[in-house]
């Protein structure tokens, strides 16, 4: 009798604890991860138990330990963890049509994810095998129908076409030949200009090559920065920029003639202001803003919407102290409103206009973060480091957009304008509330 009563009490207490836990907003993702882990552990348990009669106890414990527990993360902004790679993910890229996210890892595959199912329970992906090599970098072509990869063993660029089959799935077909080998040191980034006019590859030894799409070298650049830590093409497809040991970020224009023929690579402008080497930089989607993160312990936001041919220099908009280290990555939301910086396994998100740090997520991956990107609509921030890809809601972006609209509302003169702004603010607030309170199912 007493035992039964105690049992009932324990059970109802348990239920209460459960309810409280749910009420304080444990998210779908957290629970999913736990379930996955439980399932995995359960499977392991059965395997171990099956062997128990044959094996001494000590060995049983070791075999249980050998499989390192999966790195888990729960955070209110975590929207999804994309899992399929069996090796550490090294690079992420969104297609310019917004439909896909490409990832590559040291497991001889490139995966193509559908951005529209980020919030679903299942995240399906397509798998492109990289024959006899590992792709360490991946970039979509401007038409989102092909991608280029950097091959770690072949030291070269390979183009893969995505061929849509009748049933809607894809075949991946490598171009008949890989690019010739040129780089003598490890390659830190590649890119295809959004104009489709050139491809870029950059290595840590300060060399950058500009290629045509067939793999002919159009030009080479010596950055003269002692060593390079990052280089990239601007989203407008006009500029190539690099940073490294020296404090200045250098920007070149890759110039083409009226008929589309390559002309020259010309120095455009520098970002001068940091007092130590620069780890990385990023552009806004219209290339009018750049953000840089430096060993000097700050990030800086720049206005690069200048007529450099008329000797106009880019100007500094903001300097903000931040934590960073060798290998830090930086991302700027497409609209330039949010700056994200990785430092080891952590990411911090800042409002670009105020410099205020808004979010900080620790221990996102079990290993150092290797890439950090916003999607093209600025809804998500994605990053990689271990086998999983983490997708976060860009809550600071929603908040910044709402703040900007409230500012406009104060200045708005006519009623129609006010009404429209008020409606837009309500909608944005609803979206933000919805992402932050994703229902537990
Ligand atoms: C940049 O992103 C913003 C917000 O996502 C979008 O409204 C704008 O059209 C984009 N501009 C370009 C040049 O892609």
CSV table of C-alpha atoms and ligand atoms in Angstrom, one decimal:
chain,number,residue,atom,x,y,z
A,1,UNK,CA,0.0,0.0,0.0
A,2,UNK,CA,2.7,2.5,1.0
A,3,UNK,CA,4.9,1.4,-1.8
A,4,UNK,CA,2.1,2.0,-4.3
A,5,UNK,CA,1.4,5.5,-2.9
A,6,UNK,CA,5.1,6.4,-3.1
A,7,UNK,CA,5.2,5.2,-6.6
A,8,UNK,CA,2.2,7.3,-7.6
A,9,UNK,CA,3.8,10.3,-5.9
A,10,UNK,CA,7.1,9.7,-7.7
A,11,UNK,CA,5.4,9.3,-11.0
A,12,UNK,CA,3.4,12.5,-10.6
A,13,UNK,CA,6.5,14.4,-9.5
A,14,UNK,CA,8.3,13.1,-12.5
A,15,UNK,CA,5.5,14.3,-14.7
A,16,UNK,CA,5.5,17.6,-13.0
A,17,UNK,CA,9.3,18.0,-13.6
A,18,UNK,CA,8.7,17.0,-17.2
A,19,UNK,CA,6.0,19.6,-17.6
A,20,UNK,CA,8.1,22.3,-16.0
A,21,UNK,CA,11.0,21.4,-18.3
A,22,UNK,CA,8.8,21.7,-21.3
A,23,UNK,CA,7.3,24.9,-20.1
A,24,UNK,CA,10.7,26.6,-19.7
A,25,UNK,CA,11.0,26.0,-23.4
A,26,UNK,CA,13.1,23.0,-24.2
A,27,UNK,CA,13.4,23.0,-27.9
A,28,UNK,CA,12.6,20.4,-30.4
A,29,UNK,CA,16.2,20.1,-31.4
A,30,UNK,CA,17.5,19.5,-27.9
A,31,UNK,CA,15.0,16.7,-27.4
A,32,UNK,CA,15.8,15.2,-30.8
A,33,UNK,CA,19.5,15.1,-30.0
A,34,UNK,CA,18.8,13.4,-26.7
A,35,UNK,CA,16.5,10.9,-28.3
A,36,UNK,CA,19.2,10.1,-30.9
A,37,UNK,CA,21.8,9.7,-28.3
A,38,UNK,CA,19.5,7.5,-26.2
A,39,UNK,CA,18.9,5.4,-29.2
A,40,UNK,CA,22.6,5.2,-29.9
A,41,UNK,CA,23.4,4.3,-26.4
A,42,UNK,CA,20.6,1.7,-26.2
A,43,UNK,CA,22.0,0.1,-29.3
A,44,UNK,CA,25.5,0.0,-27.8
A,45,UNK,CA,24.0,-1.4,-24.6
A,46,UNK,CA,22.5,-4.3,-26.4
A,47,UNK,CA,25.7,-5.0,-28.3
A,48,UNK,CA,27.7,-4.9,-25.1
A,49,UNK,CA,25.1,-7.1,-23.2
A,50,UNK,CA,25.2,-9.6,-26.1
A,51,UNK,CA,28.9,-10.0,-25.5
A,52,UNK,CA,28.8,-10.0,-21.7
A,53,UNK,CA,28.7,-13.7,-21.3
A,54,UNK,CA,31.8,-14.2,-23.3
A,55,UNK,CA,33.9,-11.2,-22.2
A,56,UNK,CA,35.2,-10.2,-18.8
A,57,UNK,CA,33.7,-7.2,-17.2
A,58,UNK,CA,36.6,-4.8,-17.6
A,59,UNK,CA,36.7,-5.2,-21.3
A,60,UNK,CA,33.0,-4.5,-21.5
A,61,UNK,CA,33.6,-1.2,-19.8
A,62,UNK,CA,36.4,-0.3,-22.2
A,63,UNK,CA,34.4,-1.1,-25.3
A,64,UNK,CA,31.7,1.2,-24.0
A,65,UNK,CA,34.1,4.0,-23.4
A,66,UNK,CA,35.9,3.7,-26.8
A,67,UNK,CA,33.0,5.2,-28.7
A,68,UNK,CA,33.3,8.9,-27.7
A,69,UNK,CA,29.8,10.3,-26.9
A,70,UNK,CA,28.4,12.5,-29.6
A,71,UNK,CA,29.0,16.2,-29.0
A,72,UNK,CA,25.6,17.7,-28.1
A,73,UNK,CA,24.4,21.3,-27.9
A,74,UNK,CA,21.3,22.9,-26.8
A,75,UNK,CA,20.7,26.5,-27.3
A,76,UNK,CA,17.5,28.6,-27.8
A,77,UNK,CA,18.7,29.8,-31.2
A,78,UNK,CA,19.7,26.3,-32.5
A,79,UNK,CA,17.4,25.6,-35.4
A,80,UNK,CA,18.9,22.4,-36.7
A,81,UNK,CA,21.9,20.1,-36.6
A,82,UNK,CA,22.6,18.6,-40.1
A,83,UNK,CA,24.2,15.2,-39.8
A,84,UNK,CA,25.4,13.0,-42.6
A,85,UNK,CA,29.1,13.5,-42.9
A,86,UNK,CA,31.4,10.8,-41.3
A,87,UNK,CA,34.4,13.2,-41.3
A,88,UNK,CA,34.9,16.7,-40.0
A,89,UNK,CA,33.2,19.4,-42.1
A,90,UNK,CA,35.6,22.0,-43.5
A,91,UNK,CA,33.6,24.3,-45.7
A,92,UNK,CA,30.0,25.5,-46.3
A,93,UNK,CA,28.5,27.4,-49.2
A,94,UNK,CA,25.0,28.6,-50.0
A,95,UNK,CA,23.8,28.6,-53.6
A,96,UNK,CA,22.8,32.0,-54.9
A,97,UNK,CA,19.3,30.8,-55.7
A,98,UNK,CA,19.0,30.2,-51.9
A,99,UNK,CA,17.9,26.6,-52.4
A,100,UNK,CA,21.0,24.7,-51.3
A,101,UNK,CA,23.7,24.5,-48.8
A,102,UNK,CA,26.9,22.6,-49.9
A,103,UNK,CA,29.2,21.1,-47.3
A,104,UNK,CA,32.4,19.1,-47.7
A,105,UNK,CA,34.3,17.0,-45.2
A,106,UNK,CA,37.3,14.7,-45.0
A,107,UNK,CA,35.1,11.7,-45.9
A,108,UNK,CA,35.4,11.9,-49.6
A,109,UNK,CA,32.0,13.4,-50.1
A,110,UNK,CA,30.3,16.7,-50.8
A,111,UNK,CA,26.7,17.0,-49.5
A,112,UNK,CA,24.0,19.2,-50.8
A,113,UNK,CA,21.3,20.1,-48.3
A,114,UNK,CA,17.9,21.7,-49.0
A,115,UNK,CA,17.6,25.0,-47.1
A,116,UNK,CA,13.8,24.8,-47.1
A,117,UNK,CA,13.8,21.7,-44.8
A,118,UNK,CA,16.1,23.2,-42.1
A,119,UNK,CA,13.2,23.4,-39.7
A,120,UNK,CA,11.8,19.9,-40.5
A,121,UNK,CA,12.6,16.9,-38.4
A,122,UNK,CA,14.5,15.2,-41.2
A,123,UNK,CA,17.3,16.8,-43.2
A,124,UNK,CA,17.8,14.9,-46.4
A,125,UNK,CA,20.9,15.6,-48.4
A,126,UNK,CA,22.4,14.5,-51.7
A,127,UNK,CA,25.8,13.0,-51.8
A,128,UNK,CA,28.4,13.7,-54.4
A,129,UNK,CA,31.4,11.3,-54.1
A,130,UNK,CA,34.8,12.8,-54.6
A,131,UNK,CA,36.7,10.0,-56.3
A,132,UNK,CA,40.1,9.1,-54.7
A,133,UNK,CA,40.4,12.4,-52.9
A,134,UNK,CA,39.0,14.8,-50.2
A,135,UNK,CA,37.3,18.0,-51.0
A,136,UNK,CA,38.3,20.7,-48.5
A,137,UNK,CA,36.6,23.7,-50.1
A,138,UNK,CA,33.4,23.9,-52.0
A,139,UNK,CA,31.7,26.9,-53.9
A,140,UNK,CA,28.6,26.9,-56.0
A,141,UNK,CA,28.6,28.3,-59.5
A,142,UNK,CA,26.4,31.5,-60.0
A,143,UNK,CA,23.7,29.5,-61.8
A,144,UNK,CA,23.5,27.0,-58.8
A,145,UNK,CA,23.9,24.1,-61.2
A,146,UNK,CA,27.5,23.2,-60.6
A,147,UNK,CA,30.1,23.6,-57.9
A,148,UNK,CA,33.9,23.7,-57.7
A,149,UNK,CA,35.9,21.9,-55.1
A,150,UNK,CA,39.5,22.1,-53.9
A,151,UNK,CA,41.1,18.6,-53.8
A,152,UNK,CA,43.4,18.1,-50.8
A,153,UNK,CA,45.5,15.3,-52.4
A,154,UNK,CA,45.3,16.4,-56.0
A,155,UNK,CA,46.2,20.0,-55.1
A,156,UNK,CA,43.8,21.2,-57.7
A,157,UNK,CA,40.3,22.5,-58.5
A,158,UNK,CA,37.6,20.1,-59.8
A,159,UNK,CA,34.3,21.2,-61.3
A,160,UNK,CA,31.3,19.1,-60.7
A,161,UNK,CA,28.0,19.5,-62.5
A,162,UNK,CA,24.7,18.8,-60.9
A,163,UNK,CA,22.5,17.1,-63.5
A,164,UNK,CA,18.8,16.9,-62.7
A,165,UNK,CA,17.3,13.5,-63.4
A,166,UNK,CA,13.7,12.9,-64.6
A,167,UNK,CA,12.7,11.9,-61.1
A,168,UNK,CA,14.0,15.2,-59.7
A,169,UNK,CA,17.1,13.8,-58.0
A,170,UNK,CA,20.6,14.7,-59.1
A,171,UNK,CA,23.6,13.1,-60.7
A,172,UNK,CA,27.0,14.6,-60.2
A,173,UNK,CA,29.4,14.6,-63.1
A,174,UNK,CA,33.0,15.8,-62.8
A,175,UNK,CA,34.4,18.0,-65.7
A,176,UNK,CA,36.6,15.9,-68.0
A,177,UNK,CA,39.8,17.4,-66.5
A,178,UNK,CA,40.8,19.0,-63.2
A,179,UNK,CA,42.7,22.3,-63.3
A,180,UNK,CA,46.5,22.2,-63.6
A,181,UNK,CA,48.5,22.3,-60.3
A,182,UNK,CA,49.9,25.7,-59.5
A,183,UNK,CA,50.0,26.3,-55.8
A,184,UNK,CA,53.1,25.4,-53.8
A,185,UNK,CA,51.5,25.9,-50.3
A,186,UNK,CA,48.2,24.9,-48.8
A,187,UNK,CA,45.2,26.6,-50.3
A,188,UNK,CA,43.0,28.6,-47.9
A,189,UNK,CA,40.1,29.5,-50.2
A,190,UNK,CA,38.6,29.3,-53.7
A,191,UNK,CA,35.7,31.1,-55.3
A,192,UNK,CA,33.7,31.7,-58.5
A,193,UNK,CA,32.8,35.3,-59.4
A,194,UNK,CA,29.0,35.8,-59.4
A,195,UNK,CA,29.5,37.3,-62.9
A,196,UNK,CA,30.8,33.9,-64.0
A,197,UNK,CA,33.9,35.5,-65.4
A,198,UNK,CA,36.6,34.0,-63.3
A,199,UNK,CA,37.7,31.6,-60.5
A,200,UNK,CA,40.1,32.4,-57.7
A,201,UNK,CA,42.3,30.2,-55.6
A,202,UNK,CA,44.6,31.5,-52.8
A,203,UNK,CA,47.3,29.9,-50.7
A,204,UNK,CA,48.9,30.8,-47.5
A,205,UNK,CA,52.2,31.6,-49.2
A,206,UNK,CA,50.7,34.9,-50.5
A,207,UNK,CA,49.9,33.7,-54.0
A,208,UNK,CA,46.5,34.1,-55.6
A,209,UNK,CA,45.6,32.8,-59.0
A,210,UNK,CA,42.8,34.1,-61.2
A,211,UNK,CA,41.5,31.4,-63.6
A,212,UNK,CA,39.1,31.4,-66.5
A,213,UNK,CA,36.3,28.7,-66.2
A,214,UNK,CA,38.3,26.3,-68.3
A,215,UNK,CA,41.3,26.2,-66.0
A,216,UNK,CA,43.6,28.7,-67.8
A,217,UNK,CA,45.5,31.1,-65.6
A,218,UNK,CA,44.5,34.7,-66.4
A,219,UNK,CA,46.7,36.3,-63.7
A,220,UNK,CA,48.6,35.7,-60.5
A,221,UNK,CA,48.8,38.0,-57.6
A,222,UNK,CA,51.5,38.2,-54.9
A,223,UNK,CA,49.7,39.7,-51.9
A,224,UNK,CA,53.0,40.6,-50.2
A,225,UNK,CA,51.4,40.0,-46.8
A,226,UNK,CA,54.1,37.5,-45.6
A,227,UNK,CA,51.5,34.8,-45.0
A,228,UNK,CA,47.8,34.9,-45.9
A,229,UNK,CA,45.0,33.8,-43.6
A,230,UNK,CA,42.0,34.5,-45.8
A,231,UNK,CA,41.1,35.6,-49.3
A,232,UNK,CA,37.8,35.8,-51.2
A,233,UNK,CA,35.9,37.3,-54.1
A,234,UNK,CA,33.4,40.0,-53.3
A,235,UNK,CA,29.7,39.1,-53.9
A,236,UNK,CA,29.5,41.5,-56.8
A,237,UNK,CA,32.2,39.5,-58.5
A,238,UNK,CA,34.3,42.6,-59.1
A,239,UNK,CA,36.9,42.4,-56.4
A,240,UNK,CA,39.4,39.9,-54.8
A,241,UNK,CA,40.6,40.7,-51.3
A,242,UNK,CA,43.2,39.2,-49.0
A,243,UNK,CA,44.4,39.4,-45.4
A,244,UNK,CA,47.2,37.9,-43.4
A,245,UNK,CA,50.2,38.7,-41.2
A,246,UNK,CA,50.2,42.4,-42.1
A,247,UNK,CA,47.5,44.7,-40.7
A,248,UNK,CA,46.1,45.9,-44.0
A,249,UNK,CA,43.4,44.1,-46.0
A,250,UNK,CA,44.2,44.5,-49.7
A,251,UNK,CA,41.5,44.7,-52.4
A,252,UNK,CA,42.0,44.3,-56.2
A,253,UNK,CA,39.7,44.7,-59.1
A,254,UNK,CA,39.7,42.0,-61.7
A,255,UNK,CA,39.0,44.0,-64.9
A,256,UNK,CA,37.4,42.7,-68.1
A,257,UNK,CA,36.8,44.6,-71.4
A,258,UNK,CA,33.5,45.4,-73.0
A,259,UNK,CA,33.6,42.2,-75.0
A,260,UNK,CA,34.1,40.2,-71.8
A,261,UNK,CA,37.8,39.6,-72.4
A,262,UNK,CA,40.2,39.6,-69.4
A,263,UNK,CA,42.2,42.8,-69.1
A,264,UNK,CA,44.1,43.1,-65.8
A,265,UNK,CA,44.1,42.8,-62.1
A,266,UNK,CA,44.4,46.4,-60.6
A,267,UNK,CA,44.9,47.5,-57.0
A,268,UNK,CA,41.6,49.0,-55.9
A,269,UNK,CA,41.9,50.0,-52.2
A,270,UNK,CA,43.1,48.9,-48.8
A,271,UNK,CA,41.4,48.7,-45.4
A,272,UNK,CA,43.9,50.4,-43.1
A,273,UNK,CA,43.3,50.6,-39.4
A,274,UNK,CA,44.1,47.4,-37.6
A,275,UNK,CA,47.3,47.3,-35.6
A,276,UNK,CA,48.0,43.6,-36.0
A,277,UNK,CA,47.5,40.8,-38.5
A,278,UNK,CA,43.9,40.1,-39.8
A,279,UNK,CA,42.4,36.7,-39.3
A,280,UNK,CA,39.5,37.0,-41.7
A,281,UNK,CA,37.0,39.3,-43.4
A,282,UNK,CA,33.6,39.2,-45.0
A,283,UNK,CA,31.4,41.3,-47.3
A,284,UNK,CA,27.7,42.2,-47.2
A,285,UNK,CA,25.8,40.9,-50.2
A,286,UNK,CA,26.0,44.2,-52.2
A,287,UNK,CA,29.8,44.4,-51.4
A,288,UNK,CA,29.1,47.9,-49.8
A,289,UNK,CA,30.2,46.8,-46.3
A,290,UNK,CA,33.2,44.7,-45.1
A,291,UNK,CA,33.9,43.4,-41.7
A,292,UNK,CA,37.4,42.4,-40.5
A,293,UNK,CA,38.6,40.6,-37.4
A,294,UNK,CA,42.2,41.0,-36.2
A,295,UNK,CA,44.8,39.8,-33.8
A,296,UNK,CA,44.6,43.3,-32.3
A,297,UNK,CA,41.5,42.2,-30.4
A,298,UNK,CA,38.8,44.0,-32.4
A,299,UNK,CA,36.5,43.7,-35.3
A,300,UNK,CA,36.0,46.6,-37.6
A,301,UNK,CA,33.1,47.5,-40.0
A,302,UNK,CA,33.9,49.4,-43.1
A,303,UNK,CA,32.0,51.3,-45.8
A,304,UNK,CA,33.5,50.1,-49.0
A,305,UNK,CA,30.9,51.8,-51.3
A,306,UNK,CA,33.4,54.3,-52.6
A,307,UNK,CA,34.7,55.4,-55.9
A,308,UNK,CA,38.3,54.3,-55.5
A,309,UNK,CA,39.1,55.4,-59.0
A,310,UNK,CA,38.5,59.0,-57.8
A,311,UNK,CA,40.9,58.3,-54.9
A,312,UNK,CA,38.1,57.8,-52.4
A,313,UNK,CA,39.1,55.6,-49.5
A,314,UNK,CA,36.8,53.2,-47.7
A,315,UNK,CA,35.9,54.5,-44.3
A,316,UNK,CA,35.8,52.9,-40.9
A,317,UNK,CA,32.3,52.8,-39.4
A,318,UNK,CA,32.9,50.9,-36.2
A,319,UNK,CA,35.6,49.3,-34.0
A,320,UNK,CA,34.5,46.8,-31.4
A,321,UNK,CA,36.6,44.7,-29.0
A,322,UNK,CA,36.1,40.9,-29.4
A,323,UNK,CA,37.7,37.6,-28.6
A,324,UNK,CA,39.4,36.0,-31.6
A,325,UNK,CA,42.3,33.6,-32.3
A,326,UNK,CA,44.3,32.1,-35.2
A,327,UNK,CA,41.7,30.5,-37.5
A,328,UNK,CA,38.8,32.8,-36.4
A,329,UNK,CA,36.1,33.3,-39.0
A,330,UNK,CA,33.8,36.2,-39.5
A,331,UNK,CA,30.4,36.5,-41.2
A,332,UNK,CA,28.4,39.6,-42.1
A,333,UNK,CA,24.6,39.1,-42.6
A,334,UNK,CA,23.6,39.9,-46.2
A,335,UNK,CA,22.0,43.2,-45.1
A,336,UNK,CA,25.1,44.1,-43.1
A,337,UNK,CA,23.1,44.3,-39.8
A,338,UNK,CA,24.8,41.4,-37.9
A,339,UNK,CA,28.4,40.4,-37.4
A,340,UNK,CA,29.3,36.9,-36.3
A,341,UNK,CA,32.8,35.9,-35.1
A,342,UNK,CA,34.1,32.4,-34.3
A,343,UNK,CA,36.8,31.9,-31.7
A,344,UNK,CA,37.8,28.3,-31.2
A,345,UNK,CA,34.5,26.4,-30.7
A,346,UNK,CA,32.5,29.5,-29.8
A,347,UNK,CA,30.6,32.1,-31.8
A,348,UNK,CA,29.5,35.6,-30.8
A,349,UNK,CA,26.9,37.7,-32.6
A,350,UNK,CA,26.9,41.5,-32.6
A,351,UNK,CA,24.6,44.2,-33.8
A,352,UNK,CA,26.7,45.9,-36.5
A,353,UNK,CA,25.3,49.4,-36.0
A,354,UNK,CA,25.6,49.6,-32.2
A,355,UNK,CA,28.5,47.1,-31.8
A,356,UNK,CA,26.5,45.5,-29.0
A,357,UNK,CA,27.2,41.8,-28.4
A,358,UNK,CA,23.8,40.1,-28.6
A,359,UNK,CA,24.4,36.4,-28.5
A,360,UNK,CA,27.3,34.1,-27.4
A,361,UNK,CA,27.2,30.4,-28.0
A,362,UNK,CA,29.9,28.2,-26.4
A,363,UNK,CA,31.1,24.8,-27.4
A,364,UNK,CA,29.1,24.6,-30.7
A,365,UNK,CA,31.4,21.9,-32.0
A,366,UNK,CA,33.9,19.5,-30.4
A,367,UNK,CA,36.6,20.9,-32.6
A,368,UNK,CA,37.6,24.4,-33.8
A,369,UNK,CA,35.1,26.1,-36.1
A,370,UNK,CA,36.2,25.9,-39.7
A,371,UNK,CA,33.5,27.9,-41.4
A,372,UNK,CA,30.8,30.4,-40.6
A,373,UNK,CA,28.1,31.8,-43.0
A,374,UNK,CA,24.7,33.5,-43.1
A,375,UNK,CA,22.2,32.2,-45.6
A,376,UNK,CA,21.3,34.5,-48.5
A,377,UNK,CA,18.1,35.7,-46.8
A,378,UNK,CA,19.8,36.4,-43.5
A,379,UNK,CA,17.5,34.0,-41.6
A,380,UNK,CA,20.2,31.6,-40.4
A,381,UNK,CA,23.8,31.5,-39.4
A,382,UNK,CA,25.5,28.1,-40.1
A,383,UNK,CA,28.8,26.8,-38.9
A,384,UNK,CA,30.9,23.6,-38.9
A,385,UNK,CA,33.9,22.1,-37.2
A,386,UNK,CA,33.1,18.5,-36.3
A,387,UNK,CA,30.9,16.1,-38.3
A,388,UNK,CA,27.7,18.1,-37.7
A,389,UNK,CA,26.6,21.4,-39.2
A,390,UNK,CA,24.8,23.7,-36.8
A,391,UNK,CA,22.1,26.0,-38.0
A,392,UNK,CA,21.1,29.0,-35.8
A,393,UNK,CA,18.2,31.4,-36.1
A,394,UNK,CA,19.5,34.9,-36.8
A,395,UNK,CA,17.6,36.5,-33.9
A,396,UNK,CA,19.9,39.5,-33.7
A,397,UNK,CA,19.0,40.1,-37.4
A,398,UNK,CA,15.3,40.1,-36.7
A,399,UNK,CA,15.8,42.4,-33.7
A,400,UNK,CA,18.0,44.8,-35.7
A,401,UNK,CA,15.4,45.0,-38.5
A,402,UNK,CA,12.6,45.7,-36.0
A,403,UNK,CA,14.8,48.4,-34.4
A,404,UNK,CA,15.4,50.0,-37.8
A,405,UNK,CA,11.7,50.0,-38.6
A,406,UNK,CA,10.8,51.5,-35.2
A,407,UNK,CA,13.3,54.3,-36.0
A,408,UNK,CA,11.6,54.9,-39.3
A,409,UNK,CA,8.2,54.9,-37.7
A,410,UNK,CA,9.2,57.8,-35.4
A,411,UNK,CA,10.2,59.9,-38.4
A,412,UNK,CA,7.3,58.8,-40.6
A,413,UNK,CA,5.2,61.8,-41.7
A,414,UNK,CA,2.1,60.4,-43.3
A,415,UNK,CA,-0.4,57.9,-41.9
A,416,UNK,CA,-0.2,55.3,-44.7
A,417,UNK,CA,3.5,55.1,-44.2
A,418,UNK,CA,3.1,54.7,-40.4
A,419,UNK,CA,0.5,52.0,-40.9
A,420,UNK,CA,2.6,50.0,-43.2
A,421,UNK,CA,5.6,50.2,-40.9
A,422,UNK,CA,3.5,49.2,-37.9
A,423,UNK,CA,2.3,46.2,-39.8
A,424,UNK,CA,5.8,45.2,-40.9
A,425,UNK,CA,7.0,45.5,-37.3
A,426,UNK,CA,4.2,43.3,-36.1
A,427,UNK,CA,5.0,40.7,-38.7
A,428,UNK,CA,8.7,40.7,-38.0
A,429,UNK,CA,8.0,40.4,-34.2
A,430,UNK,CA,5.7,37.5,-34.9
A,431,UNK,CA,8.4,35.8,-36.9
A,432,UNK,CA,10.9,36.3,-34.2
A,433,UNK,CA,8.5,35.1,-31.5
A,434,UNK,CA,7.8,32.0,-33.6
A,435,UNK,CA,11.4,31.1,-34.1
A,436,UNK,CA,12.2,31.5,-30.5
A,437,UNK,CA,9.2,29.4,-29.4
A,438,UNK,CA,9.4,26.6,-31.9
A,439,UNK,CA,6.8,24.1,-30.6
A,440,UNK,CA,7.9,20.9,-29.0
A,441,UNK,CA,6.3,17.9,-30.7
B,1,LIG,C1,20.9,41.5,-49.9
B,1,LIG,O1,20.1,40.9,-48.9
B,1,LIG,C2,18.9,41.6,-48.6
B,1,LIG,C3,18.3,40.9,-47.3
B,1,LIG,O2,18.3,39.6,-47.4
B,1,LIG,C4,18.0,41.6,-49.8
B,1,LIG,O3,16.9,42.3,-49.5
B,1,LIG,C5,18.8,42.2,-51.0
B,1,LIG,O4,18.0,42.1,-52.1
B,1,LIG,C6,20.1,41.5,-51.2
B,1,LIG,N1,20.9,42.3,-52.2
B,1,LIG,C7,21.6,41.6,-53.1
B,1,LIG,C8,22.4,42.5,-54.0
B,1,LIG,O5,21.7,40.4,-53.2
